[in-house]
Short mmCIF file of C-alpha atoms in Angstrom, two decimals:
data_model
loop_
_atom_site.label_atom_id
_atom_site.label_comp_id
_atom_site.label_asym_id
_atom_site.label_seq_id
_atom_site.Cartn_x
_atom_site.Cartn_y
_atom_site.Cartn_z
CA GLY A 1 21.86 14.01 10.71
CA TYR A 2 22.29 10.25 10.34
CA LYS A 3 21.32 8.39 13.57
CA ALA A 4 21.33 11.62 15.46
CA PHE A 5 19.24 10.29 18.37
CA TYR A 6 19.22 6.64 17.53
CA GLY A 7 18.30 4.38 20.42
CA CYS A 8 17.75 7.24 22.99
CA ALA A 9 15.29 5.13 24.94
CA GLY A 10 14.69 7.79 27.60
CA LEU A 11 13.64 10.46 25.09
CA THR A 12 9.97 11.24 25.57
CA SER A 13 9.55 14.47 23.83
CA ALA A 14 11.14 15.98 20.67
CA VAL A 15 10.26 19.48 19.53
CA ILE A 16 11.27 20.06 15.84
CA ASP A 17 11.30 23.77 15.23
CA SER A 18 10.00 25.36 12.05
CA GLY A 19 13.04 26.08 9.95
CA VAL A 20 14.41 22.60 10.11
CA ALA A 21 14.74 21.35 6.49
CA ASP A 22 15.39 17.65 6.80
CA ILE A 23 14.98 14.74 9.26
CA GLY A 24 17.87 12.47 8.49
CA GLU A 25 18.14 8.68 8.12
CA SER A 26 17.40 6.78 11.34
CA ALA A 27 17.40 10.14 13.22
CA PHE A 28 15.02 8.91 15.92
CA GLU A 29 15.12 5.23 15.34
CA ASN A 30 14.35 2.98 18.29
CA CYS A 31 13.55 5.89 20.55
CA ILE A 32 11.17 3.69 22.33
CA GLY A 33 9.99 6.35 24.83
CA LEU A 34 9.04 8.92 22.31
CA ASN A 35 5.23 9.37 22.51
CA GLU A 36 4.34 12.05 19.95
CA ILE A 37 5.88 14.02 17.14
CA THR A 38 4.95 17.03 14.95
CA VAL A 39 6.87 17.38 11.75
CA PRO A 40 6.77 21.12 10.66
CA GLY A 41 6.19 22.24 7.08
CA SER A 42 9.86 23.38 6.72
CA VAL A 43 10.87 19.75 6.52
CA THR A 44 10.58 18.53 2.90
CA SER A 45 11.35 14.94 3.47
CA ILE A 46 11.17 12.50 6.53
CA GLY A 47 14.26 10.34 6.11
CA GLU A 48 14.58 6.62 5.78
CA ALA A 49 13.77 4.76 9.01
CA ALA A 50 13.69 8.10 10.78
CA PHE A 51 11.19 6.91 13.40
CA ARG A 52 11.35 3.20 12.89
CA GLY A 53 10.83 1.11 15.95
CA CYS A 54 9.55 3.89 18.09
CA ILE A 55 7.08 1.62 19.80
CA GLY A 56 5.79 4.24 22.33
CA LEU A 57 4.87 6.73 19.59
CA LYS A 58 1.15 7.27 19.63
CA ASN A 59 0.45 10.24 17.47
CA ALA A 60 2.22 11.90 14.56
CA VAL A 61 1.32 15.15 12.77
CA ILE A 62 2.79 15.90 9.50
CA LYS A 63 2.43 19.55 8.43
CA SER A 64 1.83 20.94 4.86
CA GLY A 65 5.16 21.33 3.19
CA VAL A 66 6.49 17.81 3.79
CA SER A 67 6.44 16.16 0.35
CA LYS A 68 7.93 12.66 0.96
CA ILE A 69 7.85 10.02 3.71
CA GLU A 70 10.76 7.88 2.94
CA THR A 71 11.23 4.05 3.14
CA TYR A 72 10.65 2.56 6.59
CA ALA A 73 10.08 6.04 8.14
CA PHE A 74 7.54 4.77 10.66
CA ALA A 75 7.87 1.05 10.23
CA GLY A 76 7.34 -1.01 13.33
CA CYS A 77 5.87 1.91 15.33
CA ALA A 78 3.58 -0.70 17.04
CA GLY A 79 1.83 1.81 19.34
CA LEU A 80 1.07 4.47 16.65
CA LYS A 81 -2.66 5.02 16.54
CA LYS A 82 -3.22 8.22 14.61
CA VAL A 83 -1.40 10.08 11.86
CA GLU A 84 -2.51 13.42 10.63
CA ILE A 85 -1.13 14.37 7.21
CA GLU A 86 -1.79 17.86 5.80
CA ASN A 87 -2.19 18.57 2.13
CA GLY A 88 1.16 18.72 0.22
CA LEU A 89 2.50 15.18 0.77
CA SER A 90 3.13 13.38 -2.58
CA THR A 91 4.90 10.18 -1.71
CA VAL A 92 4.46 7.47 1.01
CA GLY A 93 7.55 5.43 0.48
CA THR A 94 8.23 1.70 0.64
CA ALA A 95 7.12 0.06 3.94
CA ALA A 96 6.79 3.57 5.50
CA PHE A 97 4.12 2.44 7.95
CA MET A 98 4.67 -1.31 7.72
CA ASP A 99 3.64 -3.29 10.84
CA CYS A 100 2.19 -0.35 12.64
CA GLY A 101 -0.32 -2.73 14.29
CA SER A 102 -2.21 -0.16 16.28
CA LEU A 103 -2.75 2.34 13.45
CA ALA A 104 -6.45 2.97 13.27
CA GLU A 105 -6.78 6.46 11.79
CA ILE A 106 -5.06 7.97 8.82
CA LEU A 107 -6.25 10.32 6.17
CA LEU A 108 -4.43 10.38 2.80
CA PRO A 109 -4.37 13.86 1.31
CA GLY A 110 -5.48 14.81 -2.20
CA SER A 111 -1.93 15.81 -3.10
CA LEU A 112 -0.75 12.22 -2.74
CA THR A 113 0.56 10.57 -6.12
CA GLU A 114 2.49 7.60 -4.84
CA ILE A 115 1.73 4.75 -2.29
CA GLY A 116 4.95 2.64 -2.15
CA VAL A 117 5.44 -1.12 -1.88
CA SER A 118 4.19 -2.53 1.46
CA ALA A 119 3.52 1.06 2.69
CA PHE A 120 0.82 -0.07 5.12
CA SER A 121 1.24 -3.72 5.12
CA GLY A 122 0.36 -5.37 8.45
CA CYS A 123 -1.53 -2.37 9.75
CA GLU A 124 -4.02 -4.68 11.42
CA SER A 125 -6.17 -1.97 13.25
CA LEU A 126 -6.88 0.06 10.13
CA THR A 127 -10.55 -0.29 9.38
CA ASP A 128 -11.28 2.41 6.65
CA ILE A 129 -8.97 3.76 3.96
CA THR A 130 -9.66 6.23 1.09
CA ILE A 131 -7.22 6.29 -1.87
CA PRO A 132 -7.44 9.69 -3.46
CA GLY A 133 -7.84 9.92 -7.21
CA SER A 134 -4.45 11.67 -7.43
CA VAL A 135 -2.63 8.43 -6.77
CA THR A 136 -1.61 6.78 -10.01
CA LYS A 137 -0.57 3.39 -8.62
CA ILE A 138 -1.35 1.60 -5.40
CA GLY A 139 1.96 -0.18 -4.77
CA ASN A 140 2.54 -3.96 -4.65
CA THR A 141 1.47 -5.39 -1.21
CA ALA A 142 0.59 -1.82 -0.09
CA PHE A 143 -2.19 -2.90 2.37
CA GLN A 144 -1.36 -6.70 2.44
CA ASN A 145 -2.36 -8.39 5.71
CA CYS A 146 -4.51 -5.49 7.02
CA GLY A 147 -6.85 -7.85 8.66
CA GLY A 148 -9.21 -5.22 10.20
CA LEU A 149 -9.78 -3.26 7.00
CA LYS A 150 -13.49 -3.28 6.37
CA LYS A 151 -13.91 -0.40 3.96
CA VAL A 152 -11.71 0.63 0.97
CA THR A 153 -12.62 3.59 -1.22
CA ILE A 154 -10.66 3.90 -4.42
CA GLU A 155 -11.42 7.16 -6.06
CA ASN A 156 -11.74 7.69 -9.73
CA GLY A 157 -8.35 8.63 -11.12
CA VAL A 158 -6.38 5.76 -9.71
CA GLU A 159 -4.89 3.74 -12.64
CA ASN A 160 -3.14 0.71 -11.28
CA ILE A 161 -3.63 -1.52 -8.27
CA GLY A 162 -0.56 -3.56 -7.64
CA TYR A 163 0.29 -7.20 -7.03
CA ARG A 164 -1.22 -8.32 -3.69
CA ALA A 165 -2.10 -4.72 -2.89
CA PHE A 166 -5.03 -5.82 -0.53
CA TYR A 167 -4.05 -9.49 -0.22
CA ASN A 168 -5.42 -11.19 2.87
CA CYS A 169 -7.65 -8.33 3.99
CA GLY A 170 -10.11 -10.69 5.55
CA SER A 171 -12.57 -8.09 6.89
CA LEU A 172 -13.14 -6.17 3.53
CA SER A 173 -16.82 -6.63 2.68
CA ARG A 174 -17.46 -4.41 -0.38
CA LEU A 175 -15.42 -2.91 -3.18
CA THR A 176 -15.85 -0.74 -6.18
CA ILE A 177 -13.11 -0.74 -8.90
CA PRO A 178 -13.45 2.66 -10.69
CA ALA A 179 -13.54 3.21 -14.36
CA SER A 180 -10.02 4.79 -14.37
CA VAL A 181 -8.31 1.61 -13.19
CA LYS A 182 -6.44 0.24 -16.22
CA SER A 183 -4.99 -2.75 -14.45
CA THR A 184 -5.97 -4.69 -11.39
CA GLY A 185 -2.76 -6.77 -10.48
CA GLU A 186 -2.21 -10.33 -9.77
CA GLU A 187 -3.64 -11.47 -6.41
CA ALA A 188 -4.64 -7.88 -5.64
CA PHE A 189 -7.61 -9.00 -3.48
CA ARG A 190 -6.76 -12.65 -3.03
CA ASN A 191 -8.09 -14.20 0.22
CA CYS A 192 -10.42 -11.38 1.00
CA GLY A 193 -12.77 -13.84 2.51
CA SER A 194 -15.54 -11.41 3.64
CA LEU A 195 -15.82 -9.70 0.26
CA SER A 196 -19.54 -10.18 -0.71
CA LEU A 197 -20.13 -7.15 -3.08
CA LEU A 198 -17.91 -6.38 -5.95
CA THR A 199 -18.59 -3.57 -8.47
CA ILE A 200 -16.32 -3.03 -11.44
CA LYS A 201 -17.23 0.14 -13.32
CA ASP A 202 -17.42 0.23 -17.10
CA GLY A 203 -14.04 1.65 -18.31
CA ALA A 204 -11.92 -0.54 -16.09
CA GLY A 205 -9.20 -2.57 -17.90
CA SER A 206 -7.38 -5.83 -17.27
CA ILE A 207 -7.67 -8.15 -14.26
CA GLY A 208 -4.63 -10.17 -13.30
CA ASP A 209 -4.11 -13.71 -12.34
CA SER A 210 -5.81 -14.77 -9.18
CA ALA A 211 -7.01 -11.18 -8.47
CA PHE A 212 -10.04 -12.40 -6.53
CA SER A 213 -8.98 -15.89 -5.63
CA GLY A 214 -10.27 -17.19 -2.47
CA CYS A 215 -12.97 -14.58 -2.00
CA GLY A 216 -15.43 -17.10 -0.72
CA SER A 217 -18.27 -14.71 0.12
CA LEU A 218 -18.65 -13.29 -3.35
CA LYS A 219 -22.10 -14.29 -4.79
CA ARG A 220 -22.33 -12.28 -8.03
CA VAL A 221 -19.95 -10.64 -10.50
CA VAL A 222 -20.60 -8.48 -13.39
CA LEU A 223 -17.65 -7.83 -15.73
CA PRO A 224 -18.11 -4.77 -17.92
CA GLY A 225 -17.40 -4.78 -21.63
CA SER A 226 -14.36 -2.57 -21.17
CA ILE A 227 -12.31 -5.35 -19.52
CA THR A 228 -9.38 -6.01 -21.89
CA ALA A 229 -8.09 -9.19 -20.29
CA ILE A 230 -9.00 -11.65 -17.58
CA GLY A 231 -6.09 -13.62 -16.18
CA GLN A 232 -5.93 -17.16 -14.99
CA LYS A 233 -7.63 -18.30 -11.78
CA VAL A 234 -9.14 -14.88 -11.17
CA PHE A 235 -12.16 -16.29 -9.18
CA GLN A 236 -10.60 -19.59 -8.21
CA ASN A 237 -12.02 -20.99 -4.92
CA CYS A 238 -14.81 -18.41 -4.75
CA GLY A 239 -17.14 -21.13 -3.32
CA GLY A 240 -20.09 -18.78 -2.80
CA LEU A 241 -20.23 -17.45 -6.40
CA ARG A 242 -23.63 -18.07 -7.99
CA SER A 243 -23.73 -15.65 -10.88
CA VAL A 244 -21.27 -14.28 -13.43
CA LYS A 245 -22.16 -11.93 -16.22
CA ILE A 246 -19.70 -10.85 -18.88
CA GLU A 247 -21.08 -7.88 -20.77
CA ASP A 248 -20.53 -7.26 -24.43
CA GLY A 249 -17.70 -4.80 -25.21
#
């Protein structure tokens, strides 16, 4: 239930038996001694702020059957290093893993359809992420300020990259926008200062205002003929840019 174990600082272990259907809002919030958790497949939803502020939590396993991780569910779990998610999850909610500064390993399953606003914002230790093609939209500011993120793989099938989705990801060095992406949002990759190789596949659609502004390491850009609109200041302050080719549509 609501705040069932809220603030139980001495709690180090919690066993959730198979058969439990729901983990309520703030159920384990601020249980700072809790170090690992396994959520069984009988649970359909991990409630809002269920584990928020569990700074001692290092590992989380989410079994097949869980379909939604709600808003702020693991936000501020500063010690969380690894999250294992089995196939079946469809939604990672708003700010679900925001400011999990130690999170270095997470694999998003092929069942995922939604990555919420600021879902992984401030996950500074994350170095590699693959967005499965089942996801229709990468939410606004979803990976904003992930300073250690070096590799982003966006699979074909993703249709929209939200506002500031990867803003200020200063370690990102190469990127491919697949043909399925209809819209790359405003400031989506702004201030990705290490981005040196950008590939936009033929079939991709509009590019929003300031989408690649401040990407000072970019040297060459080829815009395919499928691009329907190019916003204002898209490549502003890309001081290293030497060649731009806009192909005939």
